[in-house]
Short mmCIF file of C-alpha atoms and ligand atoms in Angstrom, two decimals:
data_model
loop_
_atom_site.label_atom_id
_atom_site.label_comp_id
_atom_site.label_asym_id
_atom_site.label_seq_id
_atom_site.Cartn_x
_atom_site.Cartn_y
_atom_site.Cartn_z
CA MET A 1 17.76 14.54 -23.58
CA ALA A 2 19.07 15.17 -20.19
CA ALA A 3 22.89 14.50 -19.73
CA THR A 4 23.49 10.95 -18.53
CA CYS A 5 26.79 9.75 -17.14
CA ASP A 6 26.00 6.17 -16.44
CA ASN A 7 23.18 3.66 -16.77
CA GLU A 8 21.61 4.37 -13.38
CA SER A 9 21.01 8.00 -14.35
CA LEU A 10 19.22 7.17 -17.64
CA PRO A 11 16.25 9.44 -18.22
CA THR A 12 13.03 8.04 -16.95
CA THR A 13 11.47 8.19 -20.29
CA ALA A 14 13.95 5.48 -21.34
CA MET A 15 13.90 3.43 -18.23
CA ALA A 16 11.88 0.17 -17.65
CA GLU A 17 9.34 0.42 -14.82
CA PRO A 18 10.25 -1.71 -11.89
CA PRO A 19 7.36 -4.09 -10.88
CA ASP A 20 8.13 -3.68 -7.13
CA GLY A 21 9.21 -0.89 -4.77
CA ASN A 22 7.54 2.49 -4.17
CA TYR A 23 5.94 4.36 -7.09
CA PHE A 24 4.21 7.23 -5.43
CA VAL A 25 6.47 10.37 -4.89
CA SER A 26 5.36 12.07 -1.78
CA ALA A 27 8.43 14.04 -1.06
CA TYR A 28 11.74 15.23 -2.77
CA PRO A 29 14.63 14.52 -2.12
CA PRO A 30 13.63 10.84 -1.71
CA PHE A 31 13.27 9.60 1.95
CA SER A 32 16.56 7.47 1.53
CA ALA A 33 18.45 10.90 1.14
CA TRP A 34 17.15 12.09 4.50
CA THR A 35 19.98 11.50 7.23
CA VAL A 36 20.42 11.35 10.91
CA ASP A 37 23.27 13.85 10.81
CA GLN A 38 20.84 16.55 9.73
CA VAL A 39 18.50 16.11 12.65
CA GLU A 40 20.17 19.01 14.45
CA THR A 41 19.60 21.17 11.42
CA ALA A 42 15.91 20.40 11.57
CA ARG A 43 15.76 21.07 15.22
CA ARG A 44 17.52 24.45 14.75
CA GLY A 45 15.12 25.27 11.95
CA LEU A 46 12.15 24.76 14.34
CA ASN A 47 13.91 27.07 16.80
CA ALA A 48 14.26 29.85 14.28
CA PRO A 49 11.32 32.36 13.63
CA PRO A 50 9.68 31.94 10.31
CA ALA A 51 11.64 33.67 7.47
CA ALA A 52 8.34 33.95 5.49
CA PRO A 53 5.40 34.01 7.97
CA ASP A 54 3.02 34.26 5.17
CA VAL A 55 3.76 30.76 3.84
CA PRO A 56 0.63 28.64 4.75
CA LEU A 57 1.19 26.16 7.45
CA GLY A 58 -0.64 22.74 7.64
CA LEU A 59 -0.78 19.92 10.19
CA TYR A 60 -0.53 16.18 9.54
CA ILE A 61 -1.44 13.86 12.46
CA HIS A 62 -0.53 10.15 12.22
CA LEU A 63 -2.80 7.65 13.90
CA PRO A 64 -1.05 4.20 13.39
CA PHE A 65 -3.85 1.74 14.35
CA CYS A 66 -5.82 -0.54 12.10
CA VAL A 67 -8.23 -3.50 12.66
CA GLN A 68 -6.02 -5.65 10.48
CA ARG A 69 -3.01 -5.15 8.20
CA CYS A 70 -3.70 -5.08 4.42
CA THR A 71 -1.18 -7.26 2.52
CA TYR A 72 0.06 -4.43 0.29
CA CYS A 73 0.19 -1.58 2.86
CA TYR A 74 3.44 0.24 3.78
CA TYR A 75 2.13 2.82 6.11
CA LEU A 76 3.28 2.51 9.71
CA ALA A 77 0.21 0.91 11.50
CA PHE A 78 -0.34 -1.72 14.18
CA ALA A 79 -3.16 -4.13 14.24
CA ASP A 80 -2.52 -5.49 17.77
CA ARG A 81 -2.74 -2.53 20.14
CA SER A 82 -5.05 -2.23 23.13
CA ARG A 83 -7.17 0.76 24.01
CA LYS A 84 -4.62 1.61 26.68
CA ASP A 85 -1.89 1.81 24.06
CA MET A 86 -3.99 4.08 21.89
CA GLU A 87 -4.89 6.21 24.83
CA ALA A 88 -1.10 6.67 25.83
CA TYR A 89 -0.40 7.50 22.17
CA VAL A 90 -3.14 10.17 22.02
CA ASP A 91 -1.59 11.84 25.19
CA LEU A 92 1.85 11.74 23.56
CA LEU A 93 0.36 13.42 20.44
CA LEU A 94 -1.06 16.16 22.58
CA ALA A 95 2.29 16.66 24.34
CA GLU A 96 4.11 16.79 20.94
CA ALA A 97 1.52 19.35 19.66
CA LYS A 98 2.35 21.61 22.62
CA LEU A 99 6.14 21.20 21.98
CA LEU A 100 5.68 22.10 18.42
CA ARG A 101 3.51 25.02 19.03
CA ALA A 102 6.08 26.49 21.28
CA ALA A 103 8.72 26.27 18.58
CA PRO A 104 9.38 29.67 17.23
CA ALA A 105 8.95 28.61 13.49
CA LEU A 106 5.37 27.65 14.22
CA ALA A 107 4.36 29.73 17.32
CA GLY A 108 1.37 31.94 16.68
CA ARG A 109 0.89 30.97 13.06
CA GLU A 110 -2.59 30.23 11.66
CA ILE A 111 -3.36 26.73 10.69
CA ASN A 112 -4.39 26.72 7.00
CA PHE A 113 -5.28 22.99 6.64
CA VAL A 114 -5.16 19.76 8.78
CA TYR A 115 -4.97 16.01 7.73
CA PHE A 116 -5.65 13.14 10.05
CA GLY A 117 -4.25 10.03 8.38
CA GLY A 118 -3.01 6.60 9.24
CA GLY A 119 -3.36 3.76 9.75
CA THR A 120 -7.05 4.18 10.20
CA PRO A 121 -7.89 7.29 12.35
CA SER A 122 -11.54 6.21 12.62
CA PHE A 123 -10.42 3.08 14.58
CA LEU A 124 -9.97 5.19 17.66
CA PRO A 125 -12.81 4.82 20.19
CA ILE A 126 -15.01 7.91 20.26
CA GLU A 127 -13.79 9.02 23.80
CA LEU A 128 -10.25 9.09 22.27
CA LEU A 129 -11.33 11.07 19.23
CA ARG A 130 -12.86 13.38 21.69
CA ARG A 131 -9.75 13.73 23.75
CA LEU A 132 -7.56 14.12 20.57
CA LEU A 133 -9.58 16.70 18.83
CA THR A 134 -10.39 18.78 21.81
CA GLY A 135 -6.88 18.80 23.07
CA LEU A 136 -5.29 19.45 19.70
CA SER A 137 -7.70 22.34 18.97
CA ALA A 138 -6.81 24.06 22.26
CA THR A 139 -3.10 23.90 21.08
CA PHE A 140 -3.57 24.49 17.34
CA PRO A 141 -6.84 26.34 16.76
CA MET A 142 -8.39 24.77 13.65
CA SER A 143 -11.46 26.93 13.37
CA ALA A 144 -9.81 29.07 10.68
CA ALA A 145 -8.52 26.09 8.59
CA ARG A 146 -9.70 26.03 5.05
CA GLU A 147 -9.94 22.21 5.24
CA VAL A 148 -9.78 19.55 7.93
CA THR A 149 -9.49 16.02 6.36
CA PHE A 150 -10.11 12.76 8.37
CA GLU A 151 -9.37 9.33 6.92
CA CYS A 152 -11.94 6.48 7.77
CA ALA A 153 -12.28 2.83 6.88
CA PRO A 154 -15.76 1.51 6.23
CA GLN A 155 -16.13 -0.66 9.31
CA THR A 156 -15.13 1.87 11.94
CA ALA A 157 -16.76 4.85 10.32
CA THR A 158 -19.82 4.77 12.62
CA GLN A 159 -22.68 7.25 13.05
CA ASP A 160 -21.60 8.66 16.53
CA LYS A 161 -17.94 9.09 15.41
CA LEU A 162 -18.95 10.74 12.10
CA ALA A 163 -21.40 13.23 13.79
CA PHE A 164 -18.77 14.13 16.31
CA LEU A 165 -16.18 14.63 13.55
CA ARG A 166 -18.51 17.06 11.61
CA GLU A 167 -19.38 18.97 14.83
CA THR A 168 -15.68 19.42 15.60
CA GLY A 169 -14.92 20.93 12.23
CA VAL A 170 -14.03 18.03 9.84
CA THR A 171 -14.81 19.27 6.36
CA ARG A 172 -13.41 16.57 4.16
CA LEU A 173 -14.13 12.90 5.03
CA SER A 174 -12.02 10.35 3.09
CA LEU A 175 -13.36 6.79 2.99
CA GLY A 176 -11.06 3.90 1.97
CA VAL A 177 -13.24 1.52 -0.17
CA GLN A 178 -10.66 0.23 -2.59
CA SER A 179 -13.19 -2.13 -4.21
CA PHE A 180 -16.80 -3.17 -3.87
CA HIS A 181 -16.04 -6.90 -4.60
CA ASP A 182 -15.88 -8.89 -1.26
CA ASP A 183 -13.69 -11.62 -2.90
CA ILE A 184 -11.04 -9.05 -4.03
CA LEU A 185 -11.15 -7.25 -0.66
CA ALA A 186 -10.65 -10.56 1.29
CA LEU A 187 -7.79 -11.64 -1.13
CA ASN A 188 -5.93 -8.34 -0.45
CA GLY A 189 -6.27 -8.51 3.35
CA ARG A 190 -9.00 -5.94 3.67
CA VAL A 191 -11.25 -6.40 6.70
CA HIS A 192 -14.43 -4.76 5.39
CA THR A 193 -17.05 -5.89 2.94
CA SER A 194 -19.20 -3.84 0.54
CA ALA A 195 -22.07 -4.13 3.07
CA ASP A 196 -19.91 -2.17 5.49
CA VAL A 197 -19.41 0.46 2.67
CA ASP A 198 -23.14 0.78 2.16
CA ARG A 199 -23.71 1.30 5.90
CA ALA A 200 -20.79 3.81 6.31
CA TRP A 201 -22.01 5.63 3.33
CA ARG A 202 -25.53 6.15 4.65
CA ALA A 203 -24.12 7.40 7.90
CA ILE A 204 -21.70 9.85 6.17
CA ARG A 205 -24.62 11.21 4.04
CA ARG A 206 -26.85 11.47 7.17
CA VAL A 207 -24.24 13.60 8.89
CA GLY A 208 -23.34 15.60 5.67
CA PHE A 209 -19.68 16.76 4.99
CA PRO A 210 -18.88 19.53 2.56
CA VAL A 211 -16.53 17.08 0.71
CA THR A 212 -16.58 13.31 1.02
CA ASN A 213 -13.76 11.47 -0.88
CA LEU A 214 -13.81 7.86 -1.73
CA ASP A 215 -10.48 5.92 -2.27
CA LEU A 216 -10.32 3.10 -4.87
CA MET A 217 -7.37 1.12 -6.04
CA VAL A 218 -6.41 -0.40 -9.39
CA GLY A 219 -3.91 -3.36 -9.52
CA LEU A 220 -5.49 -5.32 -6.56
CA LEU A 221 -4.99 -9.18 -6.66
CA GLY A 222 -7.95 -10.79 -8.38
CA GLU A 223 -9.21 -7.74 -10.07
CA SER A 224 -9.98 -7.42 -13.93
CA ASP A 225 -11.09 -4.70 -16.38
CA VAL A 226 -14.66 -5.78 -15.66
CA THR A 227 -14.43 -5.58 -11.83
CA THR A 228 -12.76 -2.10 -11.95
CA ALA A 229 -15.38 -0.76 -14.30
CA GLU A 230 -18.04 -2.03 -11.95
CA ASP A 231 -16.33 -0.56 -8.87
CA VAL A 232 -16.34 2.84 -10.64
CA ARG A 233 -19.88 2.49 -11.66
CA ARG A 234 -20.90 1.78 -8.00
CA THR A 235 -18.74 4.70 -6.84
CA ILE A 236 -20.43 7.06 -9.28
CA ALA A 237 -23.86 5.80 -8.06
CA LEU A 238 -22.94 7.10 -4.51
CA GLU A 239 -22.13 10.67 -6.01
CA PRO A 240 -19.15 11.46 -3.82
CA GLU A 241 -17.73 14.96 -4.24
CA SER A 242 -14.23 13.41 -4.84
CA VAL A 243 -12.90 10.16 -6.00
CA THR A 244 -9.18 9.05 -5.64
CA ILE A 245 -7.81 6.02 -7.45
CA TYR A 246 -4.31 4.84 -6.60
CA GLN A 247 -2.39 2.37 -8.67
CA LEU A 248 -1.23 -0.36 -6.45
CA GLU A 249 2.50 -0.24 -5.53
CA MET A 250 4.24 -3.18 -4.28
CA PRO A 251 6.58 -1.83 -1.55
CA HIS A 252 9.30 -3.85 -0.14
CA TYR A 253 8.81 -5.53 3.18
CA THR A 254 4.96 -5.92 2.71
CA PRO A 255 3.39 -9.49 2.80
CA LEU A 256 2.43 -8.98 -0.85
CA HIS A 257 6.00 -8.42 -1.74
CA ARG A 258 7.09 -11.43 -0.01
CA GLU A 259 4.48 -13.63 -1.74
CA TRP A 260 5.37 -12.17 -5.06
CA ARG A 261 9.19 -12.74 -4.53
CA GLU A 262 8.58 -16.38 -3.38
CA GLY A 263 6.16 -17.07 -6.32
CA ARG A 264 3.26 -17.67 -3.89
CA LEU A 265 0.75 -15.16 -5.16
CA PRO A 266 -2.80 -16.56 -4.92
CA ALA A 267 -3.87 -14.61 -8.08
CA VAL A 268 -2.47 -12.68 -10.84
CA LEU A 269 -1.08 -9.34 -10.12
CA PRO A 270 -1.80 -6.67 -12.79
CA GLY A 271 1.19 -5.01 -14.36
CA TRP A 272 1.70 -1.28 -15.03
CA ASP A 273 0.13 -1.30 -18.47
CA GLU A 274 -2.96 -2.97 -17.06
CA LYS A 275 -3.18 -0.54 -14.15
CA ARG A 276 -2.94 2.40 -16.51
CA ARG A 277 -5.52 0.90 -18.82
CA ARG A 278 -7.94 0.48 -15.95
CA LEU A 279 -7.23 3.86 -14.52
CA ALA A 280 -7.70 5.53 -17.90
CA HIS A 281 -11.06 3.80 -18.37
CA ALA A 282 -12.07 4.86 -14.76
CA PHE A 283 -11.14 8.50 -15.58
CA ALA A 284 -13.20 8.19 -18.69
CA GLN A 285 -16.33 6.79 -16.82
CA LEU A 286 -15.98 9.58 -14.20
CA GLU A 287 -15.73 12.31 -16.94
CA GLN A 288 -18.77 10.85 -18.58
CA ALA A 289 -20.64 11.20 -15.25
CA GLY A 290 -19.60 14.88 -14.97
CA TYR A 291 -16.44 14.64 -12.94
CA THR A 292 -13.15 16.59 -13.75
CA VAL A 293 -9.88 14.87 -13.45
CA ARG A 294 -7.82 17.08 -11.06
CA SER A 295 -4.58 15.14 -10.69
CA ALA A 296 -2.90 11.80 -11.48
CA TYR A 297 -5.13 10.09 -8.99
CA SER A 298 -8.35 12.14 -8.44
CA ALA A 299 -11.51 13.49 -10.03
CA VAL A 300 -14.01 15.90 -8.49
CA ARG A 301 -17.59 16.84 -9.15
CA ASP A 302 -16.88 20.58 -9.02
CA PRO A 303 -13.25 21.63 -9.47
CA VAL A 304 -13.96 25.06 -7.85
CA ARG A 305 -15.69 23.88 -4.67
CA HIS A 306 -14.11 20.45 -4.22
CA ARG A 307 -10.43 21.37 -3.93
CA PHE A 308 -7.97 19.29 -1.95
CA VAL A 309 -6.30 22.04 0.06
CA TYR A 310 -3.86 19.58 1.80
CA GLN A 311 -2.43 18.45 -1.54
CA ASP A 312 -2.60 21.66 -3.39
CA GLU A 313 -0.84 23.83 -0.72
CA GLN A 314 1.81 21.13 0.06
CA TYR A 315 2.52 20.87 -3.73
CA ARG A 316 3.00 24.64 -3.98
CA GLY A 317 5.51 24.95 -1.13
CA ALA A 318 3.36 25.27 2.04
CA ASP A 319 4.93 24.25 5.35
CA LEU A 320 3.66 21.08 6.94
CA ALA A 321 4.27 20.03 10.48
CA GLY A 322 3.75 16.32 11.20
CA LEU A 323 2.70 14.92 14.54
CA GLY A 324 3.08 11.25 15.60
CA ILE A 325 5.42 8.28 14.69
CA ALA A 326 6.91 8.27 11.17
CA SER A 327 5.06 11.44 10.27
CA PHE A 328 6.91 13.65 7.88
CA SER A 329 7.28 17.47 7.79
CA TYR A 330 8.53 20.29 5.64
CA VAL A 331 9.36 23.47 7.55
CA GLN A 332 11.38 26.49 6.18
CA GLY A 333 13.00 24.40 3.47
CA VAL A 334 13.85 21.41 5.66
CA HIS A 335 12.15 18.01 5.31
CA TYR A 336 12.21 15.78 8.36
CA GLN A 337 10.65 12.63 9.66
CA ASN A 338 9.72 11.55 13.11
CA THR A 339 11.07 8.24 14.59
CA ALA A 340 9.14 5.20 13.67
CA SER A 341 9.75 3.64 17.07
CA LEU A 342 7.02 4.14 19.69
CA ASP A 343 9.56 3.91 22.57
CA GLU A 344 11.86 6.48 20.95
CA TYR A 345 8.92 8.65 20.20
CA ALA A 346 7.65 8.44 23.79
CA SER A 347 11.01 9.19 25.38
CA ALA A 348 11.82 12.14 23.07
CA VAL A 349 8.34 13.82 23.66
CA ARG A 350 8.63 13.17 27.42
CA THR A 351 12.00 14.93 27.55
CA GLY A 352 10.73 17.81 25.54
CA LEU A 353 12.61 17.11 22.32
CA PRO A 354 10.90 16.96 18.80
CA PRO A 355 11.13 13.22 18.04
CA ILE A 356 12.91 13.69 14.70
CA ALA A 357 14.89 10.67 13.30
CA ARG A 358 16.09 11.83 9.89
CA ALA A 359 16.18 15.12 8.02
CA CYS A 360 17.24 16.89 4.77
CA ARG A 361 17.91 20.55 4.29
CA LEU A 362 17.08 21.40 0.72
CA SER A 363 19.28 23.64 -1.41
CA ALA A 364 17.55 26.35 -3.50
CA GLU A 365 18.00 24.03 -6.52
CA GLU A 366 16.25 21.19 -4.71
CA GLN A 367 13.40 23.33 -3.53
CA ALA A 368 12.71 24.34 -7.13
CA ARG A 369 12.82 20.81 -8.24
CA ARG A 370 10.58 19.56 -5.39
CA GLU A 371 7.94 21.95 -6.42
CA LEU A 372 8.26 21.07 -10.09
CA ILE A 373 8.00 17.29 -9.27
CA LEU A 374 4.88 17.74 -6.99
CA GLN A 375 3.06 19.93 -9.31
CA LEU A 376 3.66 17.57 -12.16
CA LYS A 377 1.50 15.22 -10.22
CA LEU A 378 -1.36 17.79 -10.60
CA GLY A 379 -0.87 17.64 -14.35
CA GLU A 380 0.17 21.19 -14.96
CA VAL A 381 3.07 23.56 -14.12
CA ASP A 382 2.74 27.25 -14.83
CA ALA A 383 6.06 28.45 -16.20
CA ALA A 384 5.52 32.06 -15.30
CA LEU A 385 4.70 31.33 -11.61
CA PHE A 386 7.62 29.01 -11.42
CA PHE A 387 10.01 31.67 -12.75
CA ALA A 388 8.53 34.30 -10.42
CA LYS A 389 9.23 32.04 -7.50
CA PHE A 390 12.53 30.38 -8.37
CA GLY A 391 13.96 32.65 -11.16
CA ILE A 392 14.22 29.62 -13.32
CA HIS A 393 12.99 29.40 -16.88
CA LEU A 394 11.50 25.87 -17.19
CA ALA A 395 12.26 25.74 -21.03
CA ASP A 396 15.87 26.65 -20.40
CA ARG A 397 16.72 24.61 -17.35
CA PHE A 398 14.52 21.44 -18.18
CA GLY A 399 14.20 21.67 -21.91
CA ASP A 400 15.63 18.41 -22.67
CA GLU A 401 13.53 16.51 -20.20
CA LEU A 402 10.34 18.22 -21.25
CA HIS A 403 10.86 17.80 -25.02
CA ALA A 404 11.52 14.12 -24.39
CA MET A 405 8.08 13.90 -22.76
CA VAL A 406 6.46 15.87 -25.47
CA ALA A 407 8.03 13.55 -28.07
CA ARG A 408 6.52 10.51 -26.40
CA GLY A 409 3.09 12.10 -26.29
CA TRP A 410 3.17 12.43 -22.50
CA ALA A 411 3.20 16.22 -22.33
CA ARG A 412 2.47 19.47 -24.25
CA GLU A 413 3.08 23.06 -23.91
CA SER A 414 0.36 25.61 -24.06
CA ASP A 415 0.13 29.26 -23.12
CA HIS A 416 3.32 29.15 -20.91
CA ARG A 417 2.12 26.14 -19.07
CA PHE A 418 3.54 22.79 -19.18
CA LEU A 419 0.85 20.11 -19.19
CA LEU A 420 0.68 16.35 -18.95
CA THR A 421 -1.47 14.61 -21.57
CA ARG A 422 -3.71 11.86 -20.02
CA GLU A 423 -1.03 9.30 -21.07
CA GLY A 424 1.46 11.34 -19.19
CA LEU A 425 -0.80 11.82 -16.14
CA LEU A 426 -1.32 8.06 -15.85
CA ARG A 427 2.49 7.65 -15.28
CA ALA A 428 3.17 10.93 -13.58
CA ASP A 429 5.08 9.52 -10.61
CA PHE A 430 7.52 7.84 -13.04
CA LEU A 431 7.94 11.00 -15.01
CA ALA A 432 8.49 13.01 -11.83
CA ARG A 433 11.75 11.09 -11.34
CA GLU A 434 13.04 12.68 -14.58
CA PHE A 435 13.49 15.82 -12.45
CA PHE A 436 15.50 14.26 -9.76
CA LEU A 437 19.02 15.25 -9.58
CA PRO A 438 21.22 12.38 -10.83
CA ARG A 439 22.48 11.54 -7.35
CA HIS A 440 18.81 10.96 -6.22
CA ARG A 441 17.96 8.67 -9.15
CA THR A 442 20.12 5.83 -7.80
CA THR A 443 18.62 5.91 -4.27
CA ARG A 444 15.68 3.70 -3.57
CA TYR A 445 12.43 5.65 -3.10
CA ASN A 446 11.47 4.88 0.44
C1 SAM B 1 -3.88 5.32 5.16
S1 SAM B 1 -4.83 4.54 3.87
C2 SAM B 1 -6.56 5.22 4.11
C3 SAM B 1 -7.37 4.85 5.22
C4 SAM B 1 -7.54 3.39 5.64
N1 SAM B 1 -6.34 3.01 6.43
C5 SAM B 1 -7.85 2.50 4.59
O1 SAM B 1 -7.03 1.87 4.11
O2 SAM B 1 -9.00 2.43 4.14
C6 SAM B 1 -4.53 5.73 2.45
C7 SAM B 1 -4.76 5.04 1.14
O3 SAM B 1 -3.52 4.59 0.65
C8 SAM B 1 -3.76 3.72 -0.31
N2 SAM B 1 -2.76 2.69 -0.29
C9 SAM B 1 -2.30 2.02 0.78
N3 SAM B 1 -1.31 1.15 0.34
C10 SAM B 1 -1.11 1.29 -0.97
C11 SAM B 1 -0.33 0.72 -1.94
N4 SAM B 1 0.56 -0.36 -1.75
N5 SAM B 1 -0.37 1.12 -3.29
C12 SAM B 1 -1.32 2.05 -3.62
N6 SAM B 1 -2.17 2.71 -2.76
C13 SAM B 1 -2.10 2.34 -1.39
C14 SAM B 1 -5.20 3.19 -0.25
O4 SAM B 1 -5.97 3.62 -1.31
C15 SAM B 1 -5.67 3.84 1.01
O5 SAM B 1 -6.99 4.22 0.97
S1 SF4 B 2 -6.37 -0.14 6.77
FE1 SF4 B 2 -5.25 1.35 5.55
S2 SF4 B 2 -3.49 1.92 6.80
FE2 SF4 B 2 -4.36 0.00 7.68
S3 SF4 B 2 -3.14 -1.66 6.81
FE3 SF4 B 2 -4.98 -1.34 5.39
S4 SF4 B 2 -4.19 0.23 3.90
FE4 SF4 B 2 -2.82 0.18 5.55
#
């Protein structure tokens, strides 16, 4: 097993899974290790020409507006903003895009993939969508991008918006459904109903996107094995190209967390074993219907045609430039996050400064661990490719951790690849923590 010097750095395979806090590992080192005193380092990084211009570059655009806040959600999003607020925000995004485009690290580089996330990007009125996408394409041409993803929620995914998005080059439409049960949706603060999903789905199919992804969740208040199986059955009947299923996390500072802490939950909240059992069953249903499981969260109809470029490239070390409040970036080995304050964001962008609030320059060791951790979430790490890139033999450096996972039936080795079994994939984000440096295991993951 990995060396342990105190209780807090016990190997993950021996740790209890906490009921609350964040589960999903979206970056490494964890956000809590990113600091204000490294902001200048991030700014200097943007001002240096790319050391490896061939590294793919992606864009993430954060749109922090929703009709209503869901009780479990930890994304930065507002449910009380006027159209004027949204208009001002779009103009700031376009100004930030120009600022970033002029930065030597990004200038002239082709955009490989784009992701509009939120919040609920489809909540923007169509005129603002037009202003945003036209303005952004003028600064960062997206026509050569391999994938342009746009997140929608059922109530706001209307025919006119969808048609405009497709015309403008959106190739992957992602619809947040979560459940088809109206009582479960209401209990968890979702604003839509299953009738909204049916209407949105008809509009999506009329317009036609190369890939449509449908998001579901397991672990919602009020759900059961039966309701999850029914949700997956209804999903399969719609025949989406891609299905993503997240296990509910209970992040701190959410209404759900508060109710749980105060013992006021209106229904039973499923634990990790139940979530995994439901996800395992959901994956089996999808496989029976011809889907292939592609990561710890997703299954696709055709693994060759229905790739998720945003995830695959990021997990293999691509640069990612984030736009908007609280968005995070990874450029030339530096992770950084924009300020979460609208006022600070506006004043930085107006003075021509990247609105960065915290950052973290990764050592060579951390860069290698980051890729191992992220690729683990895809269920497979190629040892030869890993050695070619980082000069590290997985079996030598991480032998103890890998063997511990094999011994628990969570992983296996085959043909110089390290693979998670289905049981391993169901807990991939917990296992990923096994590869955190000891000093990062004690920090809270948010
Ligand atoms: C930004 S939202 C997608 C678009 C839209 N805002 C929506 O909710 O439909 C991205 C996805 O994150 C997932 N998500 C949000 N909060 C979560 C939580 N606490 N645990 C697990 N997944 C969560 C949901 O599945 C959601 O579809
Ligand atoms: S609609 Fe999406 S982003 Fe908005 S609060 Fe709900 S989960 Fe969060």
